[in-house]
XYZ file of C-alpha atoms in Angstrom:
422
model
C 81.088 46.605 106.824
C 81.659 43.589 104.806
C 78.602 41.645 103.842
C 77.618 38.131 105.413
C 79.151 35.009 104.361
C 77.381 31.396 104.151
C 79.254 29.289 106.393
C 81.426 26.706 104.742
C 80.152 23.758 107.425
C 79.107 20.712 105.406
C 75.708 19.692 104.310
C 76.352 16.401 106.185
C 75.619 17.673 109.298
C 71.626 17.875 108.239
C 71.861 14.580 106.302
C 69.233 11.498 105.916
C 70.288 10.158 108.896
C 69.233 13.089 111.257
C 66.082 13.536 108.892
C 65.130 10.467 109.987
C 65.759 10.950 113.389
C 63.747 14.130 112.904
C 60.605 12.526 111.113
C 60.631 9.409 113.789
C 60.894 11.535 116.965
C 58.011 14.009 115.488
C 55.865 10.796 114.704
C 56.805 8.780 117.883
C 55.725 12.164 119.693
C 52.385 12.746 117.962
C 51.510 8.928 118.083
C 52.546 8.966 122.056
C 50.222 12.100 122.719
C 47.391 10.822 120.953
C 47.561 7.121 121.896
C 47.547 8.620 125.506
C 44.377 10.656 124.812
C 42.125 8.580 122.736
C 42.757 5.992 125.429
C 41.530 8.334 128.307
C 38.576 9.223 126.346
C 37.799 5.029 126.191
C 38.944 4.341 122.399
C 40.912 1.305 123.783
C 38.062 -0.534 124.099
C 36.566 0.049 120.257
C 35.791 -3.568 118.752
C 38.051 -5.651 116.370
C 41.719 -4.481 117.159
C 40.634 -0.619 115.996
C 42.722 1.500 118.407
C 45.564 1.717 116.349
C 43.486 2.778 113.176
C 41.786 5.225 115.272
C 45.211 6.382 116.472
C 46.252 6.732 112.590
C 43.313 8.742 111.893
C 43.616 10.913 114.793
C 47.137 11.577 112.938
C 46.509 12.622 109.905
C 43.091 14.960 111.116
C 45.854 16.267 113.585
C 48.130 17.361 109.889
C 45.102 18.557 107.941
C 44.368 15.012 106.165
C 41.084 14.182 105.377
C 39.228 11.137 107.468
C 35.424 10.712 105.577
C 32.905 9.087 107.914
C 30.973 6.298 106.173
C 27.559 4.514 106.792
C 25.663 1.422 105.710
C 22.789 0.009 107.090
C 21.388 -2.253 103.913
C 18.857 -0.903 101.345
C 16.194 -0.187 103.966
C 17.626 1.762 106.248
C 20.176 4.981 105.997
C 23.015 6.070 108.103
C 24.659 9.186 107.913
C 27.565 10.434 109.922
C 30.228 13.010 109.172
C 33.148 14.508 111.647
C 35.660 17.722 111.298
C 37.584 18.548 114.102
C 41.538 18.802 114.313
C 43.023 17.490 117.684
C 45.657 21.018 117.944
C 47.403 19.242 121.028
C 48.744 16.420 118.190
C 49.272 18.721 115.886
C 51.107 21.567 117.985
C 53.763 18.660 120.005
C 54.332 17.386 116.372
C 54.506 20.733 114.948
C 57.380 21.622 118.432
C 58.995 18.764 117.701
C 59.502 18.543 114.031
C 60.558 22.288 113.871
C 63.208 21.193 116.829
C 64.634 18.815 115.018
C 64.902 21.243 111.816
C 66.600 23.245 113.503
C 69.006 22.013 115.610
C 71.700 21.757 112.964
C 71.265 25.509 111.648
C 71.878 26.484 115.087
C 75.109 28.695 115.864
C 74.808 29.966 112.004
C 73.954 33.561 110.906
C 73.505 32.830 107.277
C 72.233 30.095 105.369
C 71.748 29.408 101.375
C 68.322 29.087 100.402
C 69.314 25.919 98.573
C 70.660 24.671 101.651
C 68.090 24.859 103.882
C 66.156 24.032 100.426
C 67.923 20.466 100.686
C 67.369 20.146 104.395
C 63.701 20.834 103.911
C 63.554 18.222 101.197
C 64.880 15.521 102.834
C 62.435 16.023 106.002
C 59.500 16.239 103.196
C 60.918 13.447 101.858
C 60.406 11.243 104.476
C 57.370 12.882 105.863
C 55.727 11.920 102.458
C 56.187 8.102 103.095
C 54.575 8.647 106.285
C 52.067 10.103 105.601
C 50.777 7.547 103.199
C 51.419 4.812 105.602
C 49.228 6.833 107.870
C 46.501 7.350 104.995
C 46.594 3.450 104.343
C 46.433 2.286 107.249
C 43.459 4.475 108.917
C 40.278 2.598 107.751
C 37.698 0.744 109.619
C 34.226 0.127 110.036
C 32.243 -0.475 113.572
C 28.821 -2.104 113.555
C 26.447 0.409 115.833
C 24.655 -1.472 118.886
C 20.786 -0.182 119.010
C 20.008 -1.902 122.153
C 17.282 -4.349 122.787
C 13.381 -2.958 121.808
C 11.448 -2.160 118.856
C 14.214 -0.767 116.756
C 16.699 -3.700 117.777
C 13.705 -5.810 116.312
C 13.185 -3.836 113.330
C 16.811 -3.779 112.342
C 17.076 -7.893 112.979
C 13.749 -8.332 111.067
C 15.121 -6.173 108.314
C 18.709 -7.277 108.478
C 19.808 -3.301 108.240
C 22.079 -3.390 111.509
C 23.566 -0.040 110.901
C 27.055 0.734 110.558
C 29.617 3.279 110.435
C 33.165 3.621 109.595
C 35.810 6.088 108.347
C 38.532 5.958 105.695
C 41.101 8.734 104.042
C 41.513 10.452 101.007
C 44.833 9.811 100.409
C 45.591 12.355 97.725
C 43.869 15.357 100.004
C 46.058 13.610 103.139
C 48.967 13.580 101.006
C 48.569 17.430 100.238
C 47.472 18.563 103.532
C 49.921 16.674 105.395
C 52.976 18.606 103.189
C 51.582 21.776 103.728
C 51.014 21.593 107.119
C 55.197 20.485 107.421
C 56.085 23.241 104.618
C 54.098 25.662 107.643
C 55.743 24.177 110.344
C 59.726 24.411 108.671
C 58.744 28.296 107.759
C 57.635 29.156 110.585
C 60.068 27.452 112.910
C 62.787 29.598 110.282
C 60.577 32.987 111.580
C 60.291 32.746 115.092
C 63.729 31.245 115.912
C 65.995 34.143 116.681
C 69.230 31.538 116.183
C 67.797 30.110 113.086
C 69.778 31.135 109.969
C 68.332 32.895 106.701
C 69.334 33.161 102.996
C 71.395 36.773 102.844
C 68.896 38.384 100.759
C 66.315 37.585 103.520
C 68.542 39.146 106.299
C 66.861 42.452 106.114
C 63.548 41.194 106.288
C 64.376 39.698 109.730
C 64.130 42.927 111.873
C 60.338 43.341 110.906
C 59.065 39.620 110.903
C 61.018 37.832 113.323
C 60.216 39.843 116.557
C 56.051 39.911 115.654
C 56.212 36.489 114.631
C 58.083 35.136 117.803
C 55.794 37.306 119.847
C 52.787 35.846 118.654
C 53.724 31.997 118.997
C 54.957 33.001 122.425
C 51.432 34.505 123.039
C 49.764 30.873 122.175
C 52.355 28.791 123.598
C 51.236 30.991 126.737
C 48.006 30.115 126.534
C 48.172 26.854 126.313
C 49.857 26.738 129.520
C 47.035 28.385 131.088
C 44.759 26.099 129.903
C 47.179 23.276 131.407
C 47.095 24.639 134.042
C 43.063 25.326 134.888
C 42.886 21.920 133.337
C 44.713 20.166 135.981
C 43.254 22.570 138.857
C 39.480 21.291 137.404
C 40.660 17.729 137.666
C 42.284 17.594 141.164
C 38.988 19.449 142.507
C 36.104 18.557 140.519
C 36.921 15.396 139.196
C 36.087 13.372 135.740
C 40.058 12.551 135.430
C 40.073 10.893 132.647
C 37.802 13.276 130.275
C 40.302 15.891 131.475
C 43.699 14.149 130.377
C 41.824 13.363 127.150
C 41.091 17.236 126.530
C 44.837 17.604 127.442
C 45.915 15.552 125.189
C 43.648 15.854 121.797
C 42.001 18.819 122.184
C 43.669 21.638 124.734
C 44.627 24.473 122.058
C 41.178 24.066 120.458
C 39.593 25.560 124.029
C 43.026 27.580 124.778
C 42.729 29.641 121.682
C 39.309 29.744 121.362
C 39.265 31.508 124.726
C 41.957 33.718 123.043
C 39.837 34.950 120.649
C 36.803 35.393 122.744
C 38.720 37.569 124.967
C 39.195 39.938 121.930
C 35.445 40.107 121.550
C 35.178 37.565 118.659
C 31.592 35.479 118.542
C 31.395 31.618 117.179
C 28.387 30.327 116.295
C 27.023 27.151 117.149
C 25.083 24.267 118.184
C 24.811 21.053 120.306
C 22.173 18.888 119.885
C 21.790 14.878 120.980
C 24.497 13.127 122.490
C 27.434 15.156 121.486
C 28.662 17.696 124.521
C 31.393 19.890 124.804
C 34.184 18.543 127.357
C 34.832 22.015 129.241
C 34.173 23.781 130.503
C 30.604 23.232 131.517
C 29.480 26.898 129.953
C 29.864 26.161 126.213
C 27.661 23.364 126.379
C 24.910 24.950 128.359
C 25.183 28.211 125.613
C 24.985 25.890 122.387
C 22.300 23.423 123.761
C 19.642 25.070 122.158
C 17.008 24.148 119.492
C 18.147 26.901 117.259
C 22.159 28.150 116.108
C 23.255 30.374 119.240
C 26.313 33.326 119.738
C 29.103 32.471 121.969
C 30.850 35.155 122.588
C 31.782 37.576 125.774
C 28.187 38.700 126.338
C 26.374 35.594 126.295
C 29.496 34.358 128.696
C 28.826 36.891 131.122
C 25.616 36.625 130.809
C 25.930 33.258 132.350
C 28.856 34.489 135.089
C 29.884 37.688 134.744
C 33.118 36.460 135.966
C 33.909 35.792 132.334
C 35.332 39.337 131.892
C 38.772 38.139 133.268
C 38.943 36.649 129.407
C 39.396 40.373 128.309
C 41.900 40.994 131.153
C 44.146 37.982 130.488
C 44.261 39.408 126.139
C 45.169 42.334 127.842
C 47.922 41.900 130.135
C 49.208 39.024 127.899
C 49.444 40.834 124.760
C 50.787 43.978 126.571
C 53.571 41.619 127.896
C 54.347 40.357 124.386
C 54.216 43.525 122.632
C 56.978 44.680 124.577
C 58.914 41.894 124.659
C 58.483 42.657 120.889
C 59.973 46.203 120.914
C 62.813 45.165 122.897
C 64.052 42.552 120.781
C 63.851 44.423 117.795
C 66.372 47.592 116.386
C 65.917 50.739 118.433
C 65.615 52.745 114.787
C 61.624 50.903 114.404
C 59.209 53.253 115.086
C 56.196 52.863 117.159
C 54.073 52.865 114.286
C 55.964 50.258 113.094
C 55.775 47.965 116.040
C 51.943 48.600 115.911
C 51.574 47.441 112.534
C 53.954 45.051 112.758
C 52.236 43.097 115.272
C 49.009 44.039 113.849
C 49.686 41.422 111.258
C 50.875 39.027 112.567
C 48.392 38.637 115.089
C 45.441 39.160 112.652
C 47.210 36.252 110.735
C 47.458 34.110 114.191
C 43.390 34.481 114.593
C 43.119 33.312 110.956
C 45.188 30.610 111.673
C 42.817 29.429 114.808
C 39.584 30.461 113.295
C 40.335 27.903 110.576
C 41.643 25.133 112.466
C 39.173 25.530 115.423
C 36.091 24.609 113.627
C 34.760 21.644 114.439
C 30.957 19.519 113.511
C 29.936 16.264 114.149
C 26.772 14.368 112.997
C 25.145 10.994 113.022
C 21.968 9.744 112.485
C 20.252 6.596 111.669
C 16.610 6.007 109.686
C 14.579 3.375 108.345
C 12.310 3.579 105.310
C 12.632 7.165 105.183
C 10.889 7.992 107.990
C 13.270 10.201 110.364
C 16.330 9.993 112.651
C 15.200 6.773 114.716
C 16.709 5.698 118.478
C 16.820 9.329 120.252
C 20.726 8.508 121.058
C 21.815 7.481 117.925
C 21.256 11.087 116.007
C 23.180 13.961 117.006
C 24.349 17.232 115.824
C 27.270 19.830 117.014
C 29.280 22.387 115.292
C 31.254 25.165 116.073
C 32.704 28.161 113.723
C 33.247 31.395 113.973
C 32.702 34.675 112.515
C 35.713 35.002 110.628
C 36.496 38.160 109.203
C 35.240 39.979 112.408
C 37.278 37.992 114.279
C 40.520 38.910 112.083
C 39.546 42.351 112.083
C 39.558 42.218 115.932
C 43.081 40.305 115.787
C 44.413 43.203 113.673
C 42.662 46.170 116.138
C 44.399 44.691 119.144
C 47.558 44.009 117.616
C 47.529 47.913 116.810
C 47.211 48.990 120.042
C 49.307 46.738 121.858
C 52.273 47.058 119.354
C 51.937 50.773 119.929
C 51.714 50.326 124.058
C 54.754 47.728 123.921
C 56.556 49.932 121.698
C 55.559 52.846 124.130
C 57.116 51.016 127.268
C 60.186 49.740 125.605
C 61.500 53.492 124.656
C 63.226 53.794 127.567
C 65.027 50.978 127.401
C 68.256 50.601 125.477
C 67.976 48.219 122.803
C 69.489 46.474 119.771
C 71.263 49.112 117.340
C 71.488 51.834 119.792
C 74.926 53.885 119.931
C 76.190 56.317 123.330
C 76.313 59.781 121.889
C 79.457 61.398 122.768
């Protein structure tokens, strides 16, 4: 058998022009999704013509940029504030979008140079780069706080310390994260697609990676349509409509996923303290609100509603479905230790991925001459991460098991490689 040729089809097919048609339809996406949701959750109303800044900044969190929260509230008084929290439901529809668009003219190939899809890449970073500074520049603003009328309105008038908070970006970290996070997106758009075309030395890596790596994204993209789904069933029946669409729209993974890796038996510590809450469902709040740093994790779910178990159920049948899926789609010459481990990784990798971007805190508080966080509402406290390596380790342990199951059901199937002995 003759090896694989790069196809002769010109470069101009991936030129600037569809680059930029790539980079504008990922950022007309990703501004669309969360214009819609920072307007259900009531940012349209934020003083001074903010919105749009707030939409910027909701951006470049969404691509790993850093937003810094900021406070002033004269020499007298002291406000402190700080925020980390990635809105996945941005960052996945740019993530769909942008790896789309990089794809669509590798399609119908089987073999690519690596310093074509090099070029390709660099024209999309290219572009991406501008944007992201535009994004970094442009997402800055300050908001005074309103303390209401009583004795602290009076002290802060008397004092002249109205207190105020804003954000800006550091551009260089933005700049950095923002490339990465594309660089993540291109690569794995190039693993998962099974059309997508790779460099000929690569080909033989493709039967290992490919099939575990597809299975895996399939696995969250699942999820998330759960989680669409419950959403909208919690809306239509118990109301708060707009609080809902927000969640849809900034922050649906960020639950979705979490419940993924719950279901494997994973525990995330946390806290909620003040006015910060959790938006659903109505459990996590009611675990975290506690005066000291509590465990959520299967058994103090179920120890609220034993109901909870059908977390474990849906890993279960989910990443049984996958798994096979898996062993189909790859050669019938992998064995099933091979699908095991094979999946192993890649979902260990998967729950590294969401333990790290599914962290979130938020603080603010406000005093005056030292004394204290002043106002009751206007100090608060929540945060959110998990227990990382145990939940990696669990990632790995149920990746084993169902790659070996999967692998188990698909024998008897005919698959890709297999020959009719005579």
């Amino acid at each position: 058998m003759s090896a694989p040729t790069v196809s002769a089809r010109p470069a101009a097919h991936h030129g600037w022009a569809r680059a930029v048609a790539t980079v504008l339809t990922g950022l007309a996406v990703m501004v669309l999704v969360s214009a819609l949701g920072l307007w259900a959750a009531g940012a349209a109303g934020l003083p001074d013509g903010a919105f749009p800044r707030v939409v910027a900044a909701a951006l470049v969190t969404a691509v790993g940029g850093s937003v810094e929260l900021s406070g002033n509230a004269g020499v007298l008084a002291q406000t402190r504030a700080g925020i980390t929290v990635i809105p996945l439901s941005v960052t996945l529809a740019g993530a769909l979008v942008i790896g789309a668009g990089f794809l669509r003219p590798l399609r119908h190939r089987a073999v690519a140079s690596a310093g074509e899809l090099a070029g390709w890449a660099a024209r999309i970073a290219v572009l991406w780069l501008l944007v992201l500074i535009g994004l970094a520049f442009g997402a800055r603003q300050t908001f005074a706080v309103d303390v209401g009328s009583g004795a602290l309105s009076d002290l802060t008038g008397l004092f002249d310390v109205a207190p105020k908070v804003g954000f800006t970006t550091d551009v260089p970290l933005t700049v950095l994260f923002g490339l990465l996070w594309l660089a993540g997106v291109l690569l794995l758009a190039l693993l998962v697609a099974y059309g997508a075309p790779l460099p000929a030395r690569l080909l033989r890596f493709q039967e290992s990676v490919r099939p575990a790596a597809h299975a895996v994204v399939v696995l969250l993209l699942a999820y998330v349509v759960i989680g669409l789904v419950v959403a909208l069933i919690t809306a239509a029946t118990r109301g708060h409509v707009p609080e809902t669409f927000a969640l849809i729209l900034l922050g649906l993974p960020n639950l979705a996923w979490l419940a993924l890796t719950l279901g494997m038996g994973a525990t995330w510590n946390g806290r909620v303290d003040g006015p910060f809450g959790l938006p659903m469902p109505h459990v996590l709040d009611a675990i975290l609100r506690t005066p000291d740093v509590s465990a959520l994790n299967m058994g103090s779910l179920t120890d609220h509603d034993g109901r909870w178990w059908w977390l474990v159920a849906v890993d279960a049948i989910l990443l049984l479905v996958v798994a096979f899926r898996m062993a189909v789609r790859s050669p019938a010459r992998i064995r099933l230790w091979q699908h095991a481990v094979h999946l192993a990784v890649a979902l260990a990798l998967a729950v590294l991925m969401i333990c790290l971007a599914g962290r979130s805190s938020a603080h603010y508080g406000l005093s005056l001459l030292g004394i204290g966080d002043l106002g009751g509402g206007l100090s608060g406290e929540l945060f959110l991460k998990p227990r990382l390596w145990q939940a990696v380790g669990l990632g790995a342990v149920w990746g084993l098991v169902a790659g070996f199951l999967g692998g188990l059901l698909a024998r008897p199937l005919r698959r890709q490689g297999e020959v009719n002995r005579p």
